[in-house]
């Protein structure tokens, strides 16, 4: 297979994304991509790959250039992750050509952290620099033991190799990246939480300053603030980005092109997600009409050939050959895997009160997660739960359903309550059991909405073929596991559904169907999710974990919460500014200050207010999705302005505090 133009084998750098909102205003992107220019990064020509049966990728042709933010869309199992691995160099195609242009660096972030990865955070990040990274790591390790026998000579040899490679700036690059992502360089990777491990993996990819960044479902297990930071990261990236996601809000805001994988083929759709949806619907309509015409023609020809002797007497051999070709064409068509069509089973209605928390408090390790919570969930309520990673969202769910007992207060469960629980950690799945056995507990039939259905037929509603239904759980992909858990959940009648991060790994089509079914559900819903569109479309109220044990209750979904929070913040800021002005104008506070200091103290409140107004306007501009369609230089300039305003505001606050303290002392 031809490899013309290919550089050194690209590396698939591990998973993404426990991203830190605090660095949103940093110069990270400007530094990482200084000198990036518009250029072709990678080209695929008629690439094929299969693992038995029909090819998973069948003649894929595409190219990606710097400045593009390309989203791969397709159902679970359509080959999105496989295509990313081909581009990264972890897989080789059966046929076709992959051209990686000279000097192009590719870094990737798969969906999950690999088992067995150990060492401190700095060492893990350093591996993103390949051989140069190993030299820097060795230099640091040997330097710490220089006095031991032979170490001085080893240090000299490593020093010489780093000098020859001109790589002395790598260590400062590693430190800079760790600092900007808020990572403790000395922390042990294996002891970190899942979110922090993802943050380390992000640093590992970024430290190589890649021209092409590969992100496979980067929003999985991220909290909302982290996803918003990720949007800014992708929007400001000056190289190329190729990513898969089920998060429609992220997709809407950052994608400049969409590549759809279906039946092994790739279709490129220029423009944003809305344009893709419109043009996809038009194409599907045209294809359905073409299929109708083909089937009608084939049926007519089949009637003709069955006339037997009459057809032979016509001796129309060309027509017979065309019929044979049509039959062959139909046989070659790959079967559509269908669409999920699951339905929820409802138990008899619960009482009006479903769950009630009365002065509930809970914490552990000296940390208070929930304090004095009072909440009432009535029949038919759809409640979303929002909070940062580690803030206690899952803990709150477990308290409400009775899996945990509060330190103080009580949770009261209403009458006739039947709960179905979707666990984000998939603990209900037995790796050694079959798919069918997991849902039916070894039986051949399940009860579905009052009807008895064979387990194989029932699982086909969740897109499991008969062969897949008999396979072990351990063989399933992440998306298939999510669908299996839904199948198990919906086989049990309920009037309360509790779902902890149900959107992870689901494709967009299945996600939209789940939304529809939850909206039609007659019972109550408790939902933890980081998917902003999903929350907006499904829930009617939100519980927000705001820190220090406080849980706020808001009407509506995620967007409604943002508006209410913004209104509350504006009111509070106005009150604080009024208090500051009043204090600075107190005569006794300025009585013995110097003339210039007195004037400065008088002017600072107005200066602070003006800076806050500028900062607020700029933050509003940066929060608009269309802003990230501007040139990279405009985005970088706006982010620089944001940083400067924040710094100036901090200096003014510090100076105001100093002068007021001096006035009080005088």
PDB file of C-alpha atoms in Angstrom, residues 79 126 151 190 220 287 328 348 362 522 530 565 594 625:
ATOM      1  CA  UNK A  79     -16.940   3.028  12.448  1.00  0.00           C
ATOM      2  CA  UNK A 126       5.712  13.976  29.190  1.00  0.00           C
ATOM      3  CA  UNK A 151      24.821   8.944  37.553  1.00  0.00           C
ATOM      4  CA  UNK A 190      -3.497   6.356  39.562  1.00  0.00           C
ATOM      5  CA  UNK A 220     -18.333  11.960  28.286  1.00  0.00           C
ATOM      6  CA  UNK A 287     -33.320   8.271  -1.729  1.00  0.00           C
ATOM      7  CA  UNK A 328     -27.891  -8.700  -7.994  1.00  0.00           C
ATOM      8  CA  UNK A 348     -49.936   2.232  38.012  1.00  0.00           C
ATOM      9  CA  UNK A 362     -24.916  14.549  54.113  1.00  0.00           C
ATOM     10  CA  UNK A 522     -46.597   9.463  32.459  1.00  0.00           C
ATOM     11  CA  UNK A 530     -24.284  17.243  31.460  1.00  0.00           C
ATOM     12  CA  UNK A 565     -28.599  32.829  37.808  1.00  0.00           C
ATOM     13  CA  UNK A 594      -3.157  62.873  50.979  1.00  0.00           C
ATOM     14  CA  UNK A 625     -21.868  30.631  19.333  1.00  0.00           C
TER      15      UNK A 625
END
